[in-house]
Each structure stands twice: as structure tokens, then as C-alpha cells.
Amino acid sequence: MTYVIGHKNPDTDSICSAIGYAAFKNAMNAGSAQAARAGELNPETTFVLEHFGLPVPEYLESAADKDLILVDHNEVAQAVDDVNDARILEILDHHKIGDIQTAEPIYFRAMPIGCTATIVYLCFKENDLTPDAATAGGLCSAILSDTLAFRSPTCTPLDQEAAEALAKIAGIEDIQAYAKQMFKAGSELAGKSPKEILYMDFKKFTAGSTTYGVGQVTSMDEDELAELSKTMTSYMNESFSEHGVDMLFLLLTNILEESSELVVAGEGAEETAKKAFTSAEADRLYLKGVVSRKKQVVPPLTEVLS
Ligand code: MG
Ligand code: MG
Ligand code: MG
């Protein structure tokens, strides 16, 4: 059994690329690839799987002695527990090259594009295969999610072409209308604790001797984001020591305005952010045009901290 698995705090790309790439591997060689997940589904992904009738991937608590294909990440800090005791057979990713090490040569496909699901789509296409409608729906959703429906600067023409082709297979008639429905389901925050909100989409990074975490909440509702800014600022400051990082950042992203407010906690976090985002407004870290953690937030933070 080979498990295809994305990062912890899985997003729609980590789940749907795992589903899609497992389907691809099984179509190629009738092998025994199976999609797995390294954590709980977020509300957006729950909506996507229900919408297309896709099964929830199996939860993998430990990767020890397992055969793995990693999708949508290649950093140990983001991977399923005990990844260093697993056999990594392949990696498909669209992030910077991290610190995963392997004992043997592997197939490692990294592309500087908007979404891992686009790479999965290319694998199907290059081999004259077509994903089934449900899988195509999941892959299309992953692209819309990662690229904020083509608004993110990480989005490339390849991503848009893939999403449009997948939408056809999946029977999605109006991509933007579907994306809106998906984002709305994903930003359903009612009943969630501040801790759950922080960890809905959260990643840890290391730069120099500093470990920092960056969460992201995307919404189309300005009032909701303003309210979150207050509650999350207090929560992150009060609970700071529980999170096991030197600095904590949370991006509150307004999808329609294509901008984010950055909430920070931890010694030196505000100074770091102000150095990293020199155009930020003085009273609050309002980052105009910033929507991508990967491309617009982590590189400048890492540069300041290194
Ligand atoms: Mg991801
Ligand atoms: Mg991704
Ligand atoms: Mg994401």
C-alpha cells in the first residue's frame, strides 16, 4: 500500500491532490495507491468532498514504516508524524524546496505554479487519461482554492487552463459562481473557537534561529474580518506561549479586495513584519495586494529573520 498524503492542517489542495494522484497511480498501473490525510478536514474541503461525493481520505496518525507519496509540501515540519521513518517514493509540489531527505533517488516533480492539483491534472493529460467527474471536481476546487479563483499572484495560465478543463469534466458550469459558494462554505466561522480559527490553515516555518507560524483566514465579508482582527489579536497574545513558536502571524485575507490584514504576536513579531512589509499602514498591518502566504508573506519574513 502506498499512501498519497498532503501536509498537516490539510487544505483543499492537500486533500484533493492526494485523491487525484492516488487515482492517477491506480489508473496507470492498477497499483494500490490510497489517498490519506495528515489532519482534520477544514470546512472548505468538507464542502468540496460532499459536493462531489468524494470519500474522506483515511487519517494517517504515523508514517513510520509506510510507503508515501507526498503532495503539496516537502518540509518535515509540515509533514505527517514520523515522516523520517517512512519510505518516500515520490513528491509532487508547488512550494519552495524544503528539507525532506530520502535514502534513494525518487521522482520529485516541483513546479512554480499555483496549485499541486494542476500538476496532478498534467500527469493525467500527459498519459492520455481523464479523471472521473468527482475527482475532476476535487482537483478543480483545489486550484480555485489555492489561487483564490485565479486572483492570487501564484496563479499561472497553466492553472487556469487546468481548472477550466477540469470544470468541464466535473460539470461545473460557472467557475466563479462555484468558487464563491466554496469560499463561503470555507469561511463559515460560526461556532469556531479562536484556536480553531488560527489552526484552520496554519503552517510553521524556520528562518535562521527563529521558528514562526503563519495562519490564514480568507473571507469575502469585511465586517467578519474586522471582528476577527480584534478577537484574534487578543487570543494570540493571551495564548502565545502555547503555540511553540517564536512568532505568530495570522493573515486575514479579503478575497474581494485582494488584500490582507496581518495580526501578529510574540516578541519582535511586529518589528519583523514592519521591516518585511514596508508599505504597511503604520497603525495596522494592512497589506494591500497581498493574498498569498507562500509568495508574498513567507519570503519577506524569512529574509528579515535570516
Ligand atoms: Mg496546501
Ligand atoms: Mg497547494
Ligand atoms: Mg492554501
PDB file of C-alpha atoms and ligand atoms in Angstrom:
ATOM      1  CA  MET A   1       0.000   0.000   0.000  1.00  0.00           C
ATOM      2  CA  THR A   2       1.271   3.433  -0.960  1.00  0.00           C
ATOM      3  CA  TYR A   3      -0.296   6.392   0.808  1.00  0.00           C
ATOM      4  CA  VAL A   4      -0.595   9.659  -1.081  1.00  0.00           C
ATOM      5  CA  ILE A   5      -0.658  12.377   1.544  1.00  0.00           C
ATOM      6  CA  GLY A   6      -0.556  16.157   1.836  1.00  0.00           C
ATOM      7  CA  HIS A   7       0.515  18.430   4.681  1.00  0.00           C
ATOM      8  CA  LYS A   8      -0.816  18.757   8.222  1.00  0.00           C
ATOM      9  CA  ASN A   9      -3.743  21.140   8.702  1.00  0.00           C
ATOM     10  CA  PRO A  10      -4.697  19.952   5.242  1.00  0.00           C
ATOM     11  CA  ASP A  11      -6.249  22.367   2.782  1.00  0.00           C
ATOM     12  CA  THR A  12      -8.318  21.515  -0.276  1.00  0.00           C
ATOM     13  CA  ASP A  13      -5.180  21.065  -2.411  1.00  0.00           C
ATOM     14  CA  SER A  14      -3.565  18.654   0.058  1.00  0.00           C
ATOM     15  CA  ILE A  15      -6.709  16.522   0.212  1.00  0.00           C
ATOM     16  CA  CYS A  16      -7.851  16.672  -3.409  1.00  0.00           C
ATOM     17  CA  SER A  17      -4.368  16.273  -4.911  1.00  0.00           C
ATOM     18  CA  ALA A  18      -3.941  13.187  -2.723  1.00  0.00           C
ATOM     19  CA  ILE A  19      -7.251  11.817  -4.006  1.00  0.00           C
ATOM     20  CA  GLY A  20      -6.426  12.755  -7.590  1.00  0.00           C
ATOM     21  CA  TYR A  21      -2.870  11.462  -7.621  1.00  0.00           C
ATOM     22  CA  ALA A  22      -3.882   8.165  -5.970  1.00  0.00           C
ATOM     23  CA  ALA A  23      -6.495   7.785  -8.741  1.00  0.00           C
ATOM     24  CA  PHE A  24      -3.822   8.560 -11.337  1.00  0.00           C
ATOM     25  CA  LYS A  25      -1.378   5.996  -9.905  1.00  0.00           C
ATOM     26  CA  ASN A  26      -4.111   3.373  -9.817  1.00  0.00           C
ATOM     27  CA  ALA A  27      -5.152   4.165 -13.393  1.00  0.00           C
ATOM     28  CA  MET A  28      -1.532   3.864 -14.547  1.00  0.00           C
ATOM     29  CA  ASN A  29      -0.639   0.547 -13.015  1.00  0.00           C
ATOM     30  CA  ALA A  30      -3.652  -0.718 -11.088  1.00  0.00           C
ATOM     31  CA  GLY A  31      -1.403  -0.338  -8.074  1.00  0.00           C
ATOM     32  CA  SER A  32      -2.574   0.022  -4.543  1.00  0.00           C
ATOM     33  CA  ALA A  33      -2.274   3.739  -4.018  1.00  0.00           C
ATOM     34  CA  GLN A  34      -4.575   5.255  -1.456  1.00  0.00           C
ATOM     35  CA  ALA A  35      -5.268   8.850  -0.514  1.00  0.00           C
ATOM     36  CA  ALA A  36      -4.575   9.723   3.105  1.00  0.00           C
ATOM     37  CA  ARG A  37      -4.679  12.861   5.233  1.00  0.00           C
ATOM     38  CA  ALA A  38      -2.476  14.235   7.995  1.00  0.00           C
ATOM     39  CA  GLY A  39      -5.206  16.018   9.928  1.00  0.00           C
ATOM     40  CA  GLU A  40      -8.818  17.113  10.175  1.00  0.00           C
ATOM     41  CA  LEU A  41     -10.621  18.457   7.129  1.00  0.00           C
ATOM     42  CA  ASN A  42     -11.329  22.189   7.075  1.00  0.00           C
ATOM     43  CA  PRO A  43     -14.865  23.424   6.312  1.00  0.00           C
ATOM     44  CA  GLU A  44     -13.994  24.314   2.709  1.00  0.00           C
ATOM     45  CA  THR A  45     -12.657  20.838   1.951  1.00  0.00           C
ATOM     46  CA  THR A  46     -15.612  19.220   3.726  1.00  0.00           C
ATOM     47  CA  PHE A  47     -17.906  21.174   1.405  1.00  0.00           C
ATOM     48  CA  VAL A  48     -15.903  20.104  -1.675  1.00  0.00           C
ATOM     49  CA  LEU A  49     -15.898  16.389  -0.821  1.00  0.00           C
ATOM     50  CA  GLU A  50     -19.628  16.444  -0.074  1.00  0.00           C
ATOM     51  CA  HIS A  51     -20.399  18.473  -3.183  1.00  0.00           C
ATOM     52  CA  PHE A  52     -18.719  15.951  -5.480  1.00  0.00           C
ATOM     53  CA  GLY A  53     -19.403  12.820  -3.437  1.00  0.00           C
ATOM     54  CA  LEU A  54     -15.722  12.120  -2.839  1.00  0.00           C
ATOM     55  CA  PRO A  55     -14.735   9.870   0.083  1.00  0.00           C
ATOM     56  CA  VAL A  56     -12.805  11.374   3.009  1.00  0.00           C
ATOM     57  CA  PRO A  57      -9.212  10.081   2.828  1.00  0.00           C
ATOM     58  CA  GLU A  58      -8.027   7.831   5.631  1.00  0.00           C
ATOM     59  CA  TYR A  59      -6.371   9.608   8.580  1.00  0.00           C
ATOM     60  CA  LEU A  60      -2.735   8.565   8.941  1.00  0.00           C
ATOM     61  CA  GLU A  61      -1.553   9.105  12.511  1.00  0.00           C
ATOM     62  CA  SER A  62       2.020   7.984  11.928  1.00  0.00           C
ATOM     63  CA  ALA A  63       4.013   7.423   8.755  1.00  0.00           C
ATOM     64  CA  ALA A  64       6.509   5.038  10.378  1.00  0.00           C
ATOM     65  CA  ASP A  65       7.382   2.161   8.018  1.00  0.00           C
ATOM     66  CA  LYS A  66       4.827   3.323   5.452  1.00  0.00           C
ATOM     67  CA  ASP A  67       5.343   3.938   1.733  1.00  0.00           C
ATOM     68  CA  LEU A  68       4.435   7.536   0.977  1.00  0.00           C
ATOM     69  CA  ILE A  69       3.930   9.881  -1.918  1.00  0.00           C
ATOM     70  CA  LEU A  70       3.941  13.466  -0.653  1.00  0.00           C
ATOM     71  CA  VAL A  71       1.790  16.077  -2.327  1.00  0.00           C
ATOM     72  CA  ASP A  72       1.599  19.831  -1.704  1.00  0.00           C
ATOM     73  CA  HIS A  73       4.577  20.007   0.714  1.00  0.00           C
ATOM     74  CA  ASN A  74       8.172  18.912   1.102  1.00  0.00           C
ATOM     75  CA  GLU A  75       9.106  20.156   4.584  1.00  0.00           C
ATOM     76  CA  VAL A  76       9.413  17.857   7.593  1.00  0.00           C
ATOM     77  CA  ALA A  77       7.710  20.414   9.884  1.00  0.00           C
ATOM     78  CA  GLN A  78       4.575  20.270   7.726  1.00  0.00           C
ATOM     79  CA  ALA A  79       4.520  16.535   7.128  1.00  0.00           C
ATOM     80  CA  VAL A  80       2.643  13.690   8.813  1.00  0.00           C
ATOM     81  CA  ASP A  81       4.270  12.472  12.064  1.00  0.00           C
ATOM     82  CA  ASP A  82       7.279  10.127  11.741  1.00  0.00           C
ATOM     83  CA  VAL A  83       7.858  11.066   8.117  1.00  0.00           C
ATOM     84  CA  ASN A  84      11.573  10.450   8.677  1.00  0.00           C
ATOM     85  CA  ASP A  85      10.776   6.782   9.371  1.00  0.00           C
ATOM     86  CA  ALA A  86       8.758   6.392   6.169  1.00  0.00           C
ATOM     87  CA  ARG A  87       9.836   5.448   2.645  1.00  0.00           C
ATOM     88  CA  ILE A  88       9.150   8.425   0.442  1.00  0.00           C
ATOM     89  CA  LEU A  89       8.614   7.239  -3.121  1.00  0.00           C
ATOM     90  CA  GLU A  90       7.599  10.461  -4.866  1.00  0.00           C
ATOM     91  CA  ILE A  91       6.939  14.142  -4.209  1.00  0.00           C
ATOM     92  CA  LEU A  92       4.625  16.421  -6.194  1.00  0.00           C
ATOM     93  CA  ASP A  93       4.707  20.004  -5.036  1.00  0.00           C
ATOM     94  CA  HIS A  94       4.475  23.685  -5.877  1.00  0.00           C
ATOM     95  CA  HIS A  95       6.365  25.143  -2.895  1.00  0.00           C
ATOM     96  CA  LYS A  96       9.996  26.023  -2.335  1.00  0.00           C
ATOM     97  CA  ILE A  97      12.252  23.019  -1.892  1.00  0.00           C
ATOM     98  CA  GLY A  98      12.410  22.199   1.801  1.00  0.00           C
ATOM     99  CA  ASP A  99      14.256  19.733   3.987  1.00  0.00           C
ATOM    100  CA  ILE A 100      12.751  16.322   3.274  1.00  0.00           C
ATOM    101  CA  GLN A 101      15.542  13.805   2.737  1.00  0.00           C
ATOM    102  CA  THR A 102      15.333  10.415   1.086  1.00  0.00           C
ATOM    103  CA  ALA A 103      17.615   7.381   1.149  1.00  0.00           C
ATOM    104  CA  GLU A 104      17.158   6.645  -2.534  1.00  0.00           C
ATOM    105  CA  PRO A 105      16.566   8.577  -5.747  1.00  0.00           C
ATOM    106  CA  ILE A 106      12.917   9.481  -6.183  1.00  0.00           C
ATOM    107  CA  TYR A 107      10.548  11.055  -8.660  1.00  0.00           C
ATOM    108  CA  PHE A 108      10.331  14.692  -7.459  1.00  0.00           C
ATOM    109  CA  ARG A 109       8.155  16.984  -9.539  1.00  0.00           C
ATOM    110  CA  ALA A 110       8.108  20.584  -8.361  1.00  0.00           C
ATOM    111  CA  MET A 111       6.656  23.381 -10.454  1.00  0.00           C
ATOM    112  CA  PRO A 112       6.425  27.090  -9.618  1.00  0.00           C
ATOM    113  CA  ILE A 113       2.694  27.242 -10.280  1.00  0.00           C
ATOM    114  CA  GLY A 114      -0.479  27.951  -8.347  1.00  0.00           C
ATOM    115  CA  CYS A 115      -1.524  24.501  -7.202  1.00  0.00           C
ATOM    116  CA  THR A 116      -0.388  20.882  -6.840  1.00  0.00           C
ATOM    117  CA  ALA A 117      -3.686  19.789  -8.398  1.00  0.00           C
ATOM    118  CA  THR A 118      -2.542  21.396 -11.649  1.00  0.00           C
ATOM    119  CA  ILE A 119       0.458  19.036 -11.647  1.00  0.00           C
ATOM    120  CA  VAL A 120      -1.879  16.103 -10.991  1.00  0.00           C
ATOM    121  CA  TYR A 121      -4.018  17.210 -13.937  1.00  0.00           C
ATOM    122  CA  LEU A 122      -0.880  17.368 -16.114  1.00  0.00           C
ATOM    123  CA  CYS A 123       0.017  13.798 -15.099  1.00  0.00           C
ATOM    124  CA  PHE A 124      -3.381  12.599 -16.330  1.00  0.00           C
ATOM    125  CA  LYS A 125      -3.144  14.638 -19.519  1.00  0.00           C
ATOM    126  CA  GLU A 126       0.428  13.612 -20.394  1.00  0.00           C
ATOM    127  CA  ASN A 127      -0.670   9.994 -20.215  1.00  0.00           C
ATOM    128  CA  ASP A 128      -3.892  10.431 -22.229  1.00  0.00           C
ATOM    129  CA  LEU A 129      -6.002   9.738 -19.167  1.00  0.00           C
ATOM    130  CA  THR A 130      -9.007  11.608 -17.816  1.00  0.00           C
ATOM    131  CA  PRO A 131     -10.004  11.782 -14.153  1.00  0.00           C
ATOM    132  CA  ASP A 132     -13.606  10.842 -13.351  1.00  0.00           C
ATOM    133  CA  ALA A 133     -16.077  13.687 -12.799  1.00  0.00           C
ATOM    134  CA  ALA A 134     -15.890  13.679  -8.995  1.00  0.00           C
ATOM    135  CA  THR A 135     -12.087  13.620  -8.926  1.00  0.00           C
ATOM    136  CA  ALA A 136     -12.004  16.370 -11.549  1.00  0.00           C
ATOM    137  CA  GLY A 137     -14.342  18.420  -9.349  1.00  0.00           C
ATOM    138  CA  GLY A 138     -11.993  17.987  -6.406  1.00  0.00           C
ATOM    139  CA  LEU A 139      -8.925  18.930  -8.445  1.00  0.00           C
ATOM    140  CA  CYS A 140     -10.684  21.957  -9.912  1.00  0.00           C
ATOM    141  CA  SER A 141     -11.721  23.056  -6.407  1.00  0.00           C
ATOM    142  CA  ALA A 142      -8.115  22.759  -5.211  1.00  0.00           C
ATOM    143  CA  ILE A 143      -6.950  25.078  -7.983  1.00  0.00           C
ATOM    144  CA  LEU A 144      -9.695  27.597  -7.238  1.00  0.00           C
ATOM    145  CA  SER A 145      -8.838  27.415  -3.547  1.00  0.00           C
ATOM    146  CA  ASP A 146      -5.062  27.820  -3.880  1.00  0.00           C
ATOM    147  CA  THR A 147      -5.315  30.575  -6.493  1.00  0.00           C
ATOM    148  CA  LEU A 148      -8.300  32.334  -4.875  1.00  0.00           C
ATOM    149  CA  ALA A 149     -10.159  31.713  -8.126  1.00  0.00           C
ATOM    150  CA  PHE A 150      -7.245  32.956 -10.281  1.00  0.00           C
ATOM    151  CA  ARG A 151      -6.729  36.150  -8.215  1.00  0.00           C
ATOM    152  CA  SER A 152      -3.520  35.131  -6.459  1.00  0.00           C
ATOM    153  CA  PRO A 153      -0.166  36.172  -7.965  1.00  0.00           C
ATOM    154  CA  THR A 154       0.811  32.494  -7.695  1.00  0.00           C
ATOM    155  CA  CYS A 155      -1.737  31.642 -10.402  1.00  0.00           C
ATOM    156  CA  THR A 156      -0.295  30.830 -13.840  1.00  0.00           C
ATOM    157  CA  PRO A 157      -2.006  30.257 -17.209  1.00  0.00           C
ATOM    158  CA  LEU A 158      -1.400  26.523 -16.667  1.00  0.00           C
ATOM    159  CA  ASP A 159      -3.513  26.633 -13.510  1.00  0.00           C
ATOM    160  CA  GLN A 160      -6.354  28.431 -15.196  1.00  0.00           C
ATOM    161  CA  GLU A 161      -6.316  26.103 -18.222  1.00  0.00           C
ATOM    162  CA  ALA A 162      -6.291  23.065 -15.936  1.00  0.00           C
ATOM    163  CA  ALA A 163      -9.161  24.403 -13.813  1.00  0.00           C
ATOM    164  CA  GLU A 164     -11.251  25.169 -16.874  1.00  0.00           C
ATOM    165  CA  ALA A 165     -10.660  21.727 -18.386  1.00  0.00           C
ATOM    166  CA  LEU A 166     -11.417  20.044 -15.057  1.00  0.00           C
ATOM    167  CA  ALA A 167     -14.573  22.130 -14.593  1.00  0.00           C
ATOM    168  CA  LYS A 168     -15.866  20.798 -17.909  1.00  0.00           C
ATOM    169  CA  ILE A 169     -15.252  17.203 -16.858  1.00  0.00           C
ATOM    170  CA  ALA A 170     -16.861  17.860 -13.472  1.00  0.00           C
ATOM    171  CA  GLY A 171     -19.894  19.631 -14.912  1.00  0.00           C
ATOM    172  CA  ILE A 172     -19.170  22.960 -13.204  1.00  0.00           C
ATOM    173  CA  GLU A 173     -20.895  25.487 -15.451  1.00  0.00           C
ATOM    174  CA  ASP A 174     -19.900  28.775 -13.848  1.00  0.00           C
ATOM    175  CA  ILE A 175     -16.456  28.557 -12.252  1.00  0.00           C
ATOM    176  CA  GLN A 176     -16.618  31.895 -10.406  1.00  0.00           C
ATOM    177  CA  ALA A 177     -20.095  31.175  -9.024  1.00  0.00           C
ATOM    178  CA  TYR A 178     -18.922  27.779  -7.806  1.00  0.00           C
ATOM    179  CA  ALA A 179     -15.778  29.312  -6.275  1.00  0.00           C
ATOM    180  CA  LYS A 180     -17.891  31.832  -4.396  1.00  0.00           C
ATOM    181  CA  GLN A 181     -20.056  29.047  -2.997  1.00  0.00           C
ATOM    182  CA  MET A 182     -16.942  27.130  -1.947  1.00  0.00           C
ATOM    183  CA  PHE A 183     -15.271  30.147  -0.289  1.00  0.00           C
ATOM    184  CA  LYS A 184     -18.468  30.905   1.576  1.00  0.00           C
ATOM    185  CA  ALA A 185     -18.594  27.364   2.941  1.00  0.00           C
ATOM    186  CA  GLY A 186     -14.908  27.641   3.820  1.00  0.00           C
ATOM    187  CA  SER A 187     -15.180  30.850   5.778  1.00  0.00           C
ATOM    188  CA  GLU A 188     -18.054  29.567   7.883  1.00  0.00           C
ATOM    189  CA  LEU A 189     -16.595  30.576  11.221  1.00  0.00           C
ATOM    190  CA  ALA A 190     -19.724  30.486  13.362  1.00  0.00           C
ATOM    191  CA  GLY A 191     -19.191  28.336  16.437  1.00  0.00           C
ATOM    192  CA  LYS A 192     -15.418  28.113  15.953  1.00  0.00           C
ATOM    193  CA  SER A 193     -13.059  28.945  18.802  1.00  0.00           C
ATOM    194  CA  PRO A 194     -10.169  31.379  18.182  1.00  0.00           C
ATOM    195  CA  LYS A 195      -7.799  28.406  18.409  1.00  0.00           C
ATOM    196  CA  GLU A 196      -9.713  26.513  15.716  1.00  0.00           C
ATOM    197  CA  ILE A 197      -9.692  29.610  13.539  1.00  0.00           C
ATOM    198  CA  LEU A 198      -5.923  30.055  13.937  1.00  0.00           C
ATOM    199  CA  TYR A 199      -5.247  26.423  13.007  1.00  0.00           C
ATOM    200  CA  MET A 200      -7.730  26.123  10.120  1.00  0.00           C
ATOM    201  CA  ASP A 201      -4.924  26.874   7.679  1.00  0.00           C
ATOM    202  CA  PHE A 202      -1.658  27.135   9.588  1.00  0.00           C
ATOM    203  CA  LYS A 203       1.960  26.383   8.686  1.00  0.00           C
ATOM    204  CA  LYS A 204       5.235  26.515  10.584  1.00  0.00           C
ATOM    205  CA  PHE A 205       8.478  27.800   9.100  1.00  0.00           C
ATOM    206  CA  THR A 206      12.055  28.182  10.287  1.00  0.00           C
ATOM    207  CA  ALA A 207      14.312  31.094   9.341  1.00  0.00           C
ATOM    208  CA  GLY A 208      17.723  31.457  10.950  1.00  0.00           C
ATOM    209  CA  SER A 209      17.123  30.549  14.590  1.00  0.00           C
ATOM    210  CA  THR A 210      13.505  31.678  14.558  1.00  0.00           C
ATOM    211  CA  THR A 211      10.516  29.376  14.209  1.00  0.00           C
ATOM    212  CA  TYR A 212       7.354  31.126  13.182  1.00  0.00           C
ATOM    213  CA  GLY A 213       3.810  30.144  12.341  1.00  0.00           C
ATOM    214  CA  VAL A 214       1.576  31.758   9.745  1.00  0.00           C
ATOM    215  CA  GLY A 215      -2.151  31.145   9.669  1.00  0.00           C
ATOM    216  CA  GLN A 216      -4.532  32.424   7.035  1.00  0.00           C
ATOM    217  CA  VAL A 217      -8.260  33.051   7.062  1.00  0.00           C
ATOM    218  CA  THR A 218      -9.913  34.075   3.813  1.00  0.00           C
ATOM    219  CA  SER A 219     -13.305  35.711   3.704  1.00  0.00           C
ATOM    220  CA  MET A 220     -15.480  37.803   1.464  1.00  0.00           C
ATOM    221  CA  ASP A 221     -17.086  39.544   4.435  1.00  0.00           C
ATOM    222  CA  GLU A 222     -15.391  42.780   5.530  1.00  0.00           C
ATOM    223  CA  ASP A 223     -17.279  43.045   8.825  1.00  0.00           C
ATOM    224  CA  GLU A 224     -16.436  39.487   9.762  1.00  0.00           C
ATOM    225  CA  LEU A 225     -12.738  40.185   9.121  1.00  0.00           C
ATOM    226  CA  ALA A 226     -12.808  43.381  11.224  1.00  0.00           C
ATOM    227  CA  GLU A 227     -14.349  41.452  14.115  1.00  0.00           C
ATOM    228  CA  LEU A 228     -11.790  38.665  13.710  1.00  0.00           C
ATOM    229  CA  SER A 229      -8.953  41.155  13.822  1.00  0.00           C
ATOM    230  CA  LYS A 230      -9.981  42.110  17.374  1.00  0.00           C
ATOM    231  CA  THR A 231     -10.710  38.657  18.742  1.00  0.00           C
ATOM    232  CA  MET A 232      -7.666  37.033  17.174  1.00  0.00           C
ATOM    233  CA  THR A 233      -5.294  39.787  18.371  1.00  0.00           C
ATOM    234  CA  SER A 234      -6.350  39.204  21.982  1.00  0.00           C
ATOM    235  CA  TYR A 235      -6.368  35.431  21.627  1.00  0.00           C
ATOM    236  CA  MET A 236      -2.940  35.210  20.009  1.00  0.00           C
ATOM    237  CA  ASN A 237      -1.368  37.442  22.643  1.00  0.00           C
ATOM    238  CA  GLU A 238      -3.002  35.647  25.594  1.00  0.00           C
ATOM    239  CA  SER A 239      -2.256  32.130  24.360  1.00  0.00           C
ATOM    240  CA  PHE A 240       1.093  32.910  22.749  1.00  0.00           C
ATOM    241  CA  SER A 241       3.233  30.521  24.823  1.00  0.00           C
ATOM    242  CA  GLU A 242       1.025  27.524  23.938  1.00  0.00           C
ATOM    243  CA  HIS A 243       1.885  27.549  20.255  1.00  0.00           C
ATOM    244  CA  GLY A 244       5.533  26.512  20.372  1.00  0.00           C
ATOM    245  CA  VAL A 245       6.823  29.212  18.041  1.00  0.00           C
ATOM    246  CA  ASP A 246       8.873  32.388  18.477  1.00  0.00           C
ATOM    247  CA  MET A 247       6.477  34.489  16.419  1.00  0.00           C
ATOM    248  CA  LEU A 248       2.902  34.067  15.365  1.00  0.00           C
ATOM    249  CA  PHE A 249       1.284  35.668  12.323  1.00  0.00           C
ATOM    250  CA  LEU A 250      -2.261  35.483  11.041  1.00  0.00           C
ATOM    251  CA  LEU A 251      -3.322  36.766   7.643  1.00  0.00           C
ATOM    252  CA  LEU A 252      -6.911  37.940   7.440  1.00  0.00           C
ATOM    253  CA  THR A 253      -7.444  37.962   3.715  1.00  0.00           C
ATOM    254  CA  ASN A 254     -10.286  39.759   1.994  1.00  0.00           C
ATOM    255  CA  ILE A 255     -10.670  37.831  -1.249  1.00  0.00           C
ATOM    256  CA  LEU A 256     -12.687  40.543  -2.992  1.00  0.00           C
ATOM    257  CA  GLU A 257     -10.334  43.398  -2.065  1.00  0.00           C
ATOM    258  CA  GLU A 258      -7.301  41.169  -2.706  1.00  0.00           C
ATOM    259  CA  SER A 259      -5.679  42.455   0.480  1.00  0.00           C
ATOM    260  CA  SER A 260      -4.819  41.138   3.923  1.00  0.00           C
ATOM    261  CA  GLU A 261      -4.507  42.407   7.438  1.00  0.00           C
ATOM    262  CA  LEU A 262      -1.674  40.820   9.399  1.00  0.00           C
ATOM    263  CA  VAL A 263      -2.262  40.054  13.081  1.00  0.00           C
ATOM    264  CA  VAL A 264       0.973  39.377  14.983  1.00  0.00           C
ATOM    265  CA  ALA A 265       2.062  38.058  18.374  1.00  0.00           C
ATOM    266  CA  GLY A 266       5.412  37.347  20.001  1.00  0.00           C
ATOM    267  CA  GLU A 267       8.489  39.381  20.820  1.00  0.00           C
ATOM    268  CA  GLY A 268       9.829  41.137  17.751  1.00  0.00           C
ATOM    269  CA  ALA A 269       6.978  39.971  15.528  1.00  0.00           C
ATOM    270  CA  GLU A 270       5.600  43.428  14.841  1.00  0.00           C
ATOM    271  CA  GLU A 271       9.055  44.894  14.079  1.00  0.00           C
ATOM    272  CA  THR A 272       9.781  41.947  11.793  1.00  0.00           C
ATOM    273  CA  ALA A 273       6.512  42.425   9.949  1.00  0.00           C
ATOM    274  CA  LYS A 274       7.052  46.158   9.550  1.00  0.00           C
ATOM    275  CA  LYS A 275      10.515  45.545   8.106  1.00  0.00           C
ATOM    276  CA  ALA A 276       9.184  42.833   5.802  1.00  0.00           C
ATOM    277  CA  PHE A 277       6.197  44.858   4.600  1.00  0.00           C
ATOM    278  CA  THR A 278       7.486  48.380   4.299  1.00  0.00           C
ATOM    279  CA  SER A 279       4.310  49.628   2.641  1.00  0.00           C
ATOM    280  CA  ALA A 280       2.118  48.533   5.543  1.00  0.00           C
ATOM    281  CA  GLU A 281      -0.011  51.210   7.145  1.00  0.00           C
ATOM    282  CA  ALA A 282       1.505  52.339  10.428  1.00  0.00           C
ATOM    283  CA  ASP A 283      -1.425  51.725  12.756  1.00  0.00           C
ATOM    284  CA  ARG A 284      -2.327  48.301  11.478  1.00  0.00           C
ATOM    285  CA  LEU A 285      -0.523  45.887   9.238  1.00  0.00           C
ATOM    286  CA  TYR A 286      -2.815  46.269   6.256  1.00  0.00           C
ATOM    287  CA  LEU A 287      -1.112  44.672   3.263  1.00  0.00           C
ATOM    288  CA  LYS A 288      -2.636  45.865   0.031  1.00  0.00           C
ATOM    289  CA  GLY A 289      -2.463  43.348  -2.816  1.00  0.00           C
ATOM    290  CA  VAL A 290      -1.169  40.604  -0.515  1.00  0.00           C
ATOM    291  CA  VAL A 291      -3.148  37.353  -0.661  1.00  0.00           C
ATOM    292  CA  SER A 292      -0.511  34.637  -0.954  1.00  0.00           C
ATOM    293  CA  ARG A 293       1.259  33.351   2.151  1.00  0.00           C
ATOM    294  CA  LYS A 294       3.680  31.356   0.033  1.00  0.00           C
ATOM    295  CA  LYS A 295       4.677  34.016  -2.439  1.00  0.00           C
ATOM    296  CA  GLN A 296       4.111  37.320  -0.660  1.00  0.00           C
ATOM    297  CA  VAL A 297       4.419  36.663   3.061  1.00  0.00           C
ATOM    298  CA  VAL A 298       6.859  33.851   3.832  1.00  0.00           C
ATOM    299  CA  PRO A 299       9.711  35.101   1.560  1.00  0.00           C
ATOM    300  CA  PRO A 300       9.926  38.629   3.064  1.00  0.00           C
ATOM    301  CA  LEU A 301       9.528  37.320   6.646  1.00  0.00           C
ATOM    302  CA  THR A 302      12.203  34.703   6.040  1.00  0.00           C
ATOM    303  CA  GLU A 303      14.521  37.302   4.562  1.00  0.00           C
ATOM    304  CA  VAL A 304      14.197  39.625   7.556  1.00  0.00           C
ATOM    305  CA  LEU A 305      14.679  36.762  10.025  1.00  0.00           C
ATOM    306  CA  SER A 306      17.580  35.011   8.297  1.00  0.00           C
TER     307      SER A 306
HETATM  308 MG    MG B   1      -1.538  23.439   0.717  1.00  0.00          MG
HETATM  309 MG    MG B   2      -1.183  23.855  -2.651  1.00  0.00          MG
HETATM  310 MG    MG B   3      -3.621  27.410   0.763  1.00  0.00          MG
END
